[in-house]
Short mmCIF file of C-alpha atoms in Angstrom, two decimals:
data_model
loop_
_atom_site.label_atom_id
_atom_site.label_comp_id
_atom_site.label_asym_id
_atom_site.label_seq_id
_atom_site.Cartn_x
_atom_site.Cartn_y
_atom_site.Cartn_z
CA MET U 1 22.52 17.15 3.93
CA ARG U 2 21.13 18.89 0.89
CA PHE U 3 17.60 18.32 -0.26
CA ASN U 4 15.47 19.55 -3.14
CA GLU U 5 13.77 22.34 -1.27
CA LYS U 6 11.75 23.85 -4.14
CA GLU U 7 10.11 20.53 -4.90
CA LEU U 8 9.34 19.94 -1.26
CA VAL U 9 7.74 23.36 -0.94
CA PHE U 10 5.72 22.54 -4.06
CA LEU U 11 4.66 19.28 -2.44
CA SER U 12 3.56 21.15 0.67
CA ARG U 13 1.05 23.04 -1.45
CA GLN U 14 -0.68 19.90 -2.74
CA PRO U 15 -3.98 18.66 -1.29
CA SER U 16 -3.37 17.10 2.07
CA GLU U 17 -4.60 13.98 3.75
CA ARG U 18 -5.30 16.02 6.85
CA ALA U 19 -4.59 19.58 7.99
CA ALA U 20 -5.25 21.51 11.19
CA GLU U 21 -3.95 24.17 13.51
CA LEU U 22 -2.27 22.40 16.41
CA GLY U 23 0.05 23.25 19.24
CA MET U 24 3.53 22.00 18.42
CA ARG U 25 6.65 21.68 20.53
CA GLY U 26 10.06 20.80 19.14
CA PRO U 27 12.50 18.22 20.48
CA LYS U 28 15.11 20.52 21.95
CA LYS U 29 15.33 21.35 25.61
CA GLY U 30 13.69 24.70 26.18
CA ASP U 31 11.38 24.43 23.17
CA VAL U 32 7.87 25.65 23.94
CA VAL U 33 4.48 24.90 22.43
CA LYS U 34 3.64 27.15 19.49
CA ARG U 35 0.54 27.26 17.28
CA ARG U 36 1.32 25.85 13.86
CA GLN U 37 -0.62 24.89 10.76
CA VAL U 38 0.16 21.20 10.37
CA LYS U 39 -0.39 19.40 7.08
CA LEU U 40 -0.07 15.69 6.33
CA ILE U 41 0.90 14.96 2.71
CA VAL U 42 2.05 11.47 1.71
CA ASN U 43 4.62 10.58 4.38
CA PHE U 44 5.55 14.16 5.28
CA LEU U 45 4.21 16.28 8.08
CA PHE U 46 4.67 19.91 7.01
CA TYR U 47 4.32 22.69 9.53
CA PHE U 48 3.73 26.39 8.87
CA ARG U 49 3.42 29.54 10.93
CA ILE U 50 -0.23 30.48 10.99
CA ASP U 51 -1.29 32.18 7.74
CA GLU U 52 2.05 31.68 6.07
CA ASP U 53 2.41 30.02 2.69
CA GLU U 54 5.80 28.49 3.02
CA PRO U 55 6.42 25.71 5.51
CA ILE U 56 8.98 26.25 8.24
CA GLY U 57 9.82 22.58 8.10
CA ALA U 58 8.73 19.03 7.49
CA LEU U 59 8.96 15.76 9.34
CA LEU U 60 9.52 12.62 7.30
CA LEU U 61 7.27 10.07 8.95
CA GLU U 62 9.46 6.98 8.67
CA GLN U 63 11.23 5.10 11.43
CA CYS U 64 9.21 6.86 14.07
CA ARG U 65 6.75 6.00 16.79
CA VAL U 66 3.49 7.83 17.48
CA GLU U 67 2.28 7.90 21.08
CA LYS U 68 -0.77 9.19 22.86
CA GLU U 69 -0.01 11.80 25.49
CA ASP U 70 -2.20 13.36 28.18
CA ASN U 71 -4.62 16.18 27.49
CA HIS U 72 -5.59 15.50 23.86
CA ALA U 73 -1.96 15.37 22.76
CA PHE U 74 0.24 12.97 20.85
CA SER U 75 3.93 12.78 20.20
CA ILE U 76 6.08 11.61 17.34
CA VAL U 77 9.37 10.06 18.41
CA PHE U 78 12.09 9.49 15.85
CA LEU U 79 13.97 6.29 16.39
CA ASP U 80 17.50 7.48 15.81
CA GLU U 81 20.14 7.57 18.48
CA ALA U 82 18.83 10.73 20.08
CA GLU U 83 15.14 9.71 20.12
CA ARG U 84 13.89 13.15 19.13
CA LYS U 85 10.37 13.80 20.34
CA TYR U 86 7.87 16.28 18.87
CA LEU U 87 4.69 17.04 20.80
CA PHE U 88 1.36 18.00 19.22
CA GLU U 89 -1.62 19.37 21.14
CA CYS U 90 -5.10 18.89 19.69
CA ASP U 91 -8.43 20.51 20.46
CA SER U 92 -10.23 17.31 21.35
CA GLN U 93 -9.70 13.66 22.11
CA GLU U 94 -11.40 12.75 18.86
CA GLN U 95 -9.13 14.95 16.80
CA CYS U 96 -6.12 13.53 18.60
CA VAL U 97 -7.07 9.93 17.88
CA GLU U 98 -7.76 10.73 14.23
CA TRP U 99 -4.35 12.35 13.81
CA ILE U 100 -2.56 9.42 15.42
CA ASP U 101 -4.36 7.02 13.10
CA ALA U 102 -3.60 9.12 10.05
CA ILE U 103 0.10 9.45 10.88
CA VAL U 104 0.55 5.76 11.59
CA LYS U 105 -0.99 4.91 8.24
CA ALA U 106 0.95 7.58 6.38
CA SER U 107 4.31 5.88 6.35
CA TYR U 108 5.70 4.14 3.34
CA GLU U 109 6.70 1.31 5.65
CA PHE U 110 3.08 0.81 6.72
CA MET U 111 1.95 0.57 3.11
CA ARG U 112 4.75 -1.80 2.28
CA LYS U 113 3.74 -4.14 5.08
CA ASN U 114 0.11 -4.09 3.94
CA LEU U 115 1.14 -4.83 0.42
CA ILE U 116 3.20 -7.82 1.52
CA HIS U 117 0.31 -9.07 3.64
CA TYR U 118 -2.17 -8.86 0.74
CA ARG U 119 0.29 -10.43 -1.63
CA THR U 120 0.88 -13.34 0.71
CA GLU U 121 -2.82 -13.85 1.37
CA ILE U 122 -3.78 -13.75 -2.29
CA HIS U 123 -1.02 -16.21 -3.07
CA ARG U 124 -2.17 -18.50 -0.28
CA LEU U 125 -5.76 -18.48 -1.49
CA THR U 126 -5.20 -18.63 -5.23
CA GLY U 127 -1.73 -20.06 -5.69
CA LYS U 128 -0.88 -17.04 -7.82
CA ASP U 129 1.39 -14.10 -7.11
CA PRO U 130 -0.68 -10.97 -7.81
CA LEU U 131 2.43 -8.89 -8.51
CA GLU U 132 3.53 -11.04 -11.43
CA GLN U 133 1.15 -9.47 -13.91
CA TYR U 134 2.67 -6.06 -13.16
CA GLY U 135 6.19 -7.33 -13.53
CA ILE U 136 7.20 -6.21 -10.07
CA SER U 137 7.37 -9.47 -8.14
CA ASP U 138 11.13 -9.31 -7.84
CA GLU U 139 11.46 -5.83 -6.41
CA THR U 140 13.36 -5.94 -3.14
CA ARG U 141 10.87 -3.81 -1.27
CA PHE U 142 8.06 -6.30 -1.93
CA GLN U 143 9.85 -9.33 -0.52
CA VAL U 144 8.57 -10.78 2.71
CA ASN U 145 11.99 -10.81 4.29
CA SER U 146 13.13 -7.36 3.39
CA GLY U 147 12.66 -4.96 6.22
CA LEU U 148 14.40 -1.66 6.63
CA PRO U 149 18.07 -2.09 7.45
CA PRO U 150 18.87 -1.67 11.14
CA LEU U 151 19.70 1.85 12.27
CA PRO U 152 23.43 2.65 12.38
CA PRO U 153 25.10 2.24 15.78
CA PRO U 154 25.49 5.45 17.78
CA PRO U 155 28.75 7.29 17.11
CA THR U 156 31.53 6.26 19.49
CA MET S 1 13.76 9.20 -2.08
CA LEU S 2 16.96 9.23 -3.99
CA PHE S 3 20.00 9.64 -1.80
CA TYR S 4 23.31 10.48 -3.41
CA PHE S 5 26.74 9.85 -1.98
CA GLU S 6 30.18 11.05 -2.90
CA GLU S 7 31.50 7.55 -3.16
CA ARG S 8 30.35 3.98 -2.91
CA GLU S 9 31.80 3.65 0.57
CA SER S 10 30.67 7.02 1.92
CA ARG S 11 28.70 6.68 5.10
CA GLU S 12 26.61 9.81 4.76
CA PRO S 13 24.86 11.12 1.68
CA ILE S 14 25.66 14.53 0.23
CA GLY S 15 21.98 14.99 -0.38
CA VAL S 16 18.58 13.62 -1.20
CA ILE S 17 16.04 14.17 -3.94
CA VAL S 18 12.45 13.73 -2.80
CA LEU S 19 10.84 12.02 -5.76
CA GLU S 20 7.19 12.68 -5.03
CA GLY S 21 5.52 14.24 -8.05
CA CYS S 22 8.40 13.68 -10.43
CA THR S 23 8.55 12.29 -13.93
CA VAL S 24 11.46 10.34 -15.34
CA GLU S 25 12.61 10.72 -18.92
CA LEU S 26 15.37 9.58 -21.18
CA CYS S 27 17.54 12.40 -22.32
CA GLU S 28 20.01 13.21 -25.01
CA SER S 29 23.48 14.08 -23.89
CA GLU S 30 26.66 14.75 -25.87
CA SER S 31 28.94 13.57 -23.13
CA GLU S 32 27.00 10.66 -21.71
CA GLU S 33 25.31 7.65 -23.22
CA PHE S 34 22.46 6.07 -21.22
CA ALA S 35 21.38 9.38 -19.74
CA PHE S 36 18.06 10.01 -18.05
CA ALA S 37 16.52 12.87 -16.13
CA VAL S 38 14.23 13.42 -13.17
CA LYS S 39 11.89 16.36 -13.69
CA PHE S 40 9.28 18.10 -11.60
CA ASP S 41 6.19 20.05 -12.45
CA CYS S 42 6.91 23.10 -10.39
CA ILE S 43 8.29 26.35 -11.77
CA LYS S 44 12.03 26.79 -11.69
CA ALA S 45 12.56 23.24 -10.57
CA ARG S 46 15.96 21.82 -11.21
CA VAL S 47 16.30 19.02 -13.69
CA TYR S 48 18.36 16.20 -12.27
CA LYS S 49 20.37 14.50 -14.98
CA MET S 50 22.00 11.17 -14.47
CA ALA S 51 23.70 8.57 -16.57
CA ALA S 52 24.05 4.84 -16.12
CA GLU S 53 26.83 2.58 -17.28
CA ASN S 54 24.84 0.55 -19.77
CA GLN S 55 21.43 0.19 -21.37
CA ALA S 56 20.16 -2.39 -18.92
CA ALA S 57 21.19 -0.38 -15.89
CA MET S 58 19.58 2.74 -17.33
CA GLU S 59 16.29 0.99 -17.98
CA SER S 60 16.34 -0.52 -14.54
CA TRP S 61 16.92 2.87 -12.91
CA VAL S 62 14.24 4.58 -14.94
CA LYS S 63 11.72 1.90 -13.96
CA ALA S 64 12.68 2.04 -10.31
CA LEU S 65 12.55 5.83 -10.14
CA SER S 66 9.22 6.10 -11.86
CA ARG S 67 7.75 3.60 -9.40
CA ALA S 68 9.23 5.23 -6.36
CA SER S 69 6.38 7.55 -5.56
CA PHE S 70 3.92 7.18 -2.78
CA ASP S 71 1.05 7.26 -5.25
CA TYR S 72 2.36 4.24 -7.07
CA MET S 73 2.61 2.29 -3.85
CA ARG S 74 -0.86 3.36 -2.86
CA LEU S 75 -2.25 2.21 -6.21
CA VAL S 76 -0.68 -1.21 -5.91
CA VAL S 77 -1.88 -1.64 -2.32
CA LYS S 78 -5.44 -0.61 -3.23
CA GLU S 79 -5.43 -2.97 -6.16
CA LEU S 80 -4.25 -5.91 -4.07
CA GLU S 81 -6.78 -5.06 -1.40
CA ARG S 82 -9.50 -5.18 -4.00
CA GLN S 83 -8.21 -8.44 -5.42
CA LEU S 84 -8.10 -10.05 -2.02
CA GLU S 85 -11.67 -9.02 -1.29
CA GLU S 86 -12.76 -10.45 -4.62
CA VAL S 87 -11.01 -13.73 -4.00
CA GLN S 88 -12.51 -14.02 -0.54
CA GLU S 89 -15.98 -13.12 -1.81
CA GLU S 90 -15.81 -15.66 -4.62
CA ALA S 91 -14.66 -18.38 -2.29
CA ARG S 92 -17.55 -17.70 0.06
CA SER S 93 -20.27 -17.45 -2.56
CA SER S 94 -19.09 -20.35 -4.71
CA GLN S 95 -18.97 -22.69 -1.78
CA ALA S 96 -22.40 -21.66 -0.58
CA LYS S 97 -24.05 -21.92 -4.01
CA ASN S 98 -22.57 -25.30 -4.83
CA LYS S 99 -23.31 -26.91 -1.53
CA MET S 100 -26.68 -25.36 -0.78
CA LYS S 101 -28.32 -26.09 -4.11
CA LYS S 102 -27.46 -29.76 -3.91
CA GLN S 103 -28.49 -30.09 -0.30
CA VAL S 104 -31.79 -28.23 -0.37
CA GLN S 105 -33.89 -31.23 -1.45
CA ALA S 106 -33.01 -32.98 1.74
CA ALA S 107 -33.43 -29.81 3.70
CA ALA S 108 -33.21 -31.39 7.11
CA SER S 109 -29.85 -31.50 8.86
CA VAL S 110 -27.94 -29.83 6.06
CA GLN S 111 -25.78 -27.72 8.29
CA PRO S 112 -23.53 -30.36 9.83
CA ALA S 113 -22.85 -31.91 6.42
CA THR S 114 -22.00 -28.59 4.80
CA PHE S 115 -19.10 -27.85 7.01
CA SER S 116 -17.10 -30.92 6.08
CA LEU S 117 -17.85 -30.50 2.39
CA GLN S 118 -16.78 -26.91 2.32
CA ASN S 119 -13.17 -27.93 2.67
CA ALA S 120 -13.32 -29.99 -0.49
CA ALA S 121 -15.21 -27.41 -2.47
CA ILE S 122 -12.61 -24.72 -2.17
CA THR S 123 -10.15 -26.48 -4.42
CA GLY S 124 -12.65 -26.34 -7.27
CA PRO S 125 -14.57 -23.08 -7.53
CA VAL S 126 -11.82 -20.78 -6.41
CA GLN S 127 -9.51 -21.90 -9.20
CA GLU S 128 -12.23 -21.55 -11.80
CA GLY S 129 -13.22 -18.19 -10.48
CA VAL S 130 -9.69 -16.90 -10.65
CA SER S 131 -9.03 -17.99 -14.19
CA SER S 132 -12.24 -16.57 -15.58
CA ARG S 133 -11.55 -13.32 -13.84
CA GLU S 134 -8.07 -13.17 -15.29
CA ASN S 135 -9.48 -13.56 -18.78
CA GLY S 136 -11.89 -10.74 -18.22
CA VAL S 137 -9.46 -8.31 -16.69
CA SER S 138 -6.62 -6.86 -18.66
CA TRP S 139 -3.93 -4.72 -17.19
CA SER S 140 -1.57 -2.74 -19.27
CA LYS S 141 2.00 -2.70 -18.10
CA PRO S 142 3.45 0.55 -16.90
CA THR S 143 3.99 2.97 -19.79
CA SER S 144 7.02 2.00 -21.78
CA VAL S 145 10.35 3.67 -21.34
CA PRO S 146 10.95 5.42 -24.69
CA ASN S 147 7.89 7.63 -24.37
CA GLY S 148 9.04 9.10 -21.12
CA VAL S 149 7.76 7.17 -18.19
CA SER S 150 5.24 9.07 -16.18
CA GLU S 151 5.31 8.85 -12.44
CA GLY S 152 2.65 6.75 -10.85
CA CYS S 153 2.07 4.46 -13.85
CA VAL S 154 -1.41 4.46 -15.31
CA TRP S 155 -3.41 1.32 -14.76
CA GLU S 156 -5.91 0.55 -17.42
CA GLY S 157 -7.97 -2.09 -15.76
CA ASP S 158 -10.89 -3.45 -17.66
CA CYS S 159 -12.97 -4.54 -14.72
CA SER S 160 -16.05 -5.32 -16.75
CA GLY S 161 -14.98 -8.94 -16.90
CA LYS S 162 -16.26 -9.37 -13.39
CA GLY S 163 -19.59 -7.75 -13.98
CA ASP S 164 -20.72 -9.42 -17.16
CA GLY S 165 -22.41 -12.21 -15.26
CA VAL S 166 -20.66 -15.10 -16.97
CA ARG S 167 -19.71 -17.48 -14.23
CA PRO S 168 -18.16 -20.87 -14.73
CA PRO S 169 -20.48 -23.82 -14.06
CA PRO S 170 -20.07 -25.07 -10.50
CA VAL S 171 -17.50 -27.80 -10.23
CA PRO S 172 -18.67 -30.99 -8.53
CA PRO S 173 -17.13 -31.30 -5.10
CA ARG S 174 -13.80 -33.09 -5.02
CA ARG S 175 -12.32 -34.61 -1.98
CA LYS S 176 -9.41 -32.60 -0.71
CA THR S 177 -6.27 -34.23 -2.02
CA ASN S 178 -2.85 -34.05 -0.51
CA GLY S 179 -0.52 -32.01 -2.64
CA GLY S 180 -3.44 -30.05 -4.12
CA SER S 181 -2.38 -26.82 -5.72
CA LEU S 182 -3.87 -24.73 -2.98
CA GLU S 183 -1.88 -24.99 0.16
CA SER S 184 -4.56 -24.27 2.67
CA PRO S 185 -7.84 -26.20 2.77
CA VAL S 186 -9.44 -23.72 5.10
CA SER S 187 -11.83 -21.17 3.69
CA PRO S 188 -10.90 -17.60 4.49
CA GLY S 189 -14.14 -17.14 6.30
CA THR S 190 -13.69 -19.84 8.92
CA GLY S 191 -12.10 -17.56 11.42
CA CYS S 192 -15.22 -17.89 13.48
CA PHE S 193 -17.23 -21.05 13.07
CA SER S 194 -20.44 -19.71 14.52
CA LYS S 195 -20.33 -16.84 12.01
CA LEU S 196 -19.75 -19.27 9.16
CA HIS S 197 -22.52 -21.46 10.53
CA ASP S 198 -24.96 -18.55 10.57
CA TRP S 199 -23.94 -17.53 7.09
CA TYR S 200 -24.55 -20.97 5.63
CA GLY S 201 -27.70 -21.26 7.68
CA LYS S 202 -29.06 -18.11 6.04
CA GLU S 203 -28.66 -19.46 2.51
CA VAL S 204 -30.16 -22.78 3.52
CA ALA S 205 -33.18 -21.03 5.01
CA GLU S 206 -33.69 -18.99 1.84
CA LEU S 207 -33.36 -21.96 -0.47
CA ARG S 208 -35.63 -24.01 1.75
CA ILE S 209 -38.34 -21.35 1.42
CA GLU S 210 -37.88 -21.28 -2.37
CA TRP S 211 -38.21 -25.05 -2.54
CA LEU S 212 -41.26 -25.14 -0.30
CA GLN S 213 -42.95 -22.48 -2.39
CA SER S 214 -42.33 -24.42 -5.56
CA GLN S 215 -44.11 -27.49 -4.18
#
């Protein structure tokens, strides 16, 4: 699938939420841990070879699960059919916990859920829909019942 | 993200445009009416031109695309978070001020009485508080389409309405009525009664001291 690479590379140069050198292992069998510069920007996790300007790749942090692993490590598992798992090794427990927290909160889906929660609460307490004044109360993504569509069934 | 497919029924997209950092503009086109473009700030970025079928569709797309960024979402969430805190704070302080000032003369055994009254009070002050705040705060709508909508939409919030110290006079307590406009009679702070109890107790203690000193 094509994507707008130049703009993504440009995005990878913007100030990040969090950046560090971590050990990273890819999802394929036989992948080993390599040192990478990892940068969290909006809901992307960019990764670079050390001291290189252009990212090797990026992980879009949606529809994924973040899990604590042993030895100051965490993994990101993508919830498609294959359940691809990326491992990240940190320097300390503290750093590990901070990264997990940051990644969980980085997703668009997380923000969307928060927004719906605040909207519902404010409406409950005041009887008014806070999104009305911005003219966005009808947007699909802000409705209580709209979740992401279910993942497609695995290919037969 | 803007995914694009060959056809309506195609299962997989041909590609995706990551919209973070983009601006959306109307554009002139000889071949297409209702054309608009997605542009980026970076050098040598492609300009993505698109055209809708009619004016309404075009406007709807331009609005949606310009609000698609992460930053926009973050702004809205922060704003609602702030609003919720304000509402909760007002509910707490209005209830306390109304009830405590009336009760302080008969300072003994105020606490049990307060709890039952606090349910009635919420229907009054909270409404007042909200409407005065709305008058004081003005929000401009996202920048209008013809000027080229900028990504992230600028909020011009005049928050001084809250800080100018003009509060509505406290409303006398009303009994909670069925079918009141607020659905829930329970104050947001009653999650833990002992906490609420301590909180009210604090104000009572302070007011009691004030009253004693004025004797």
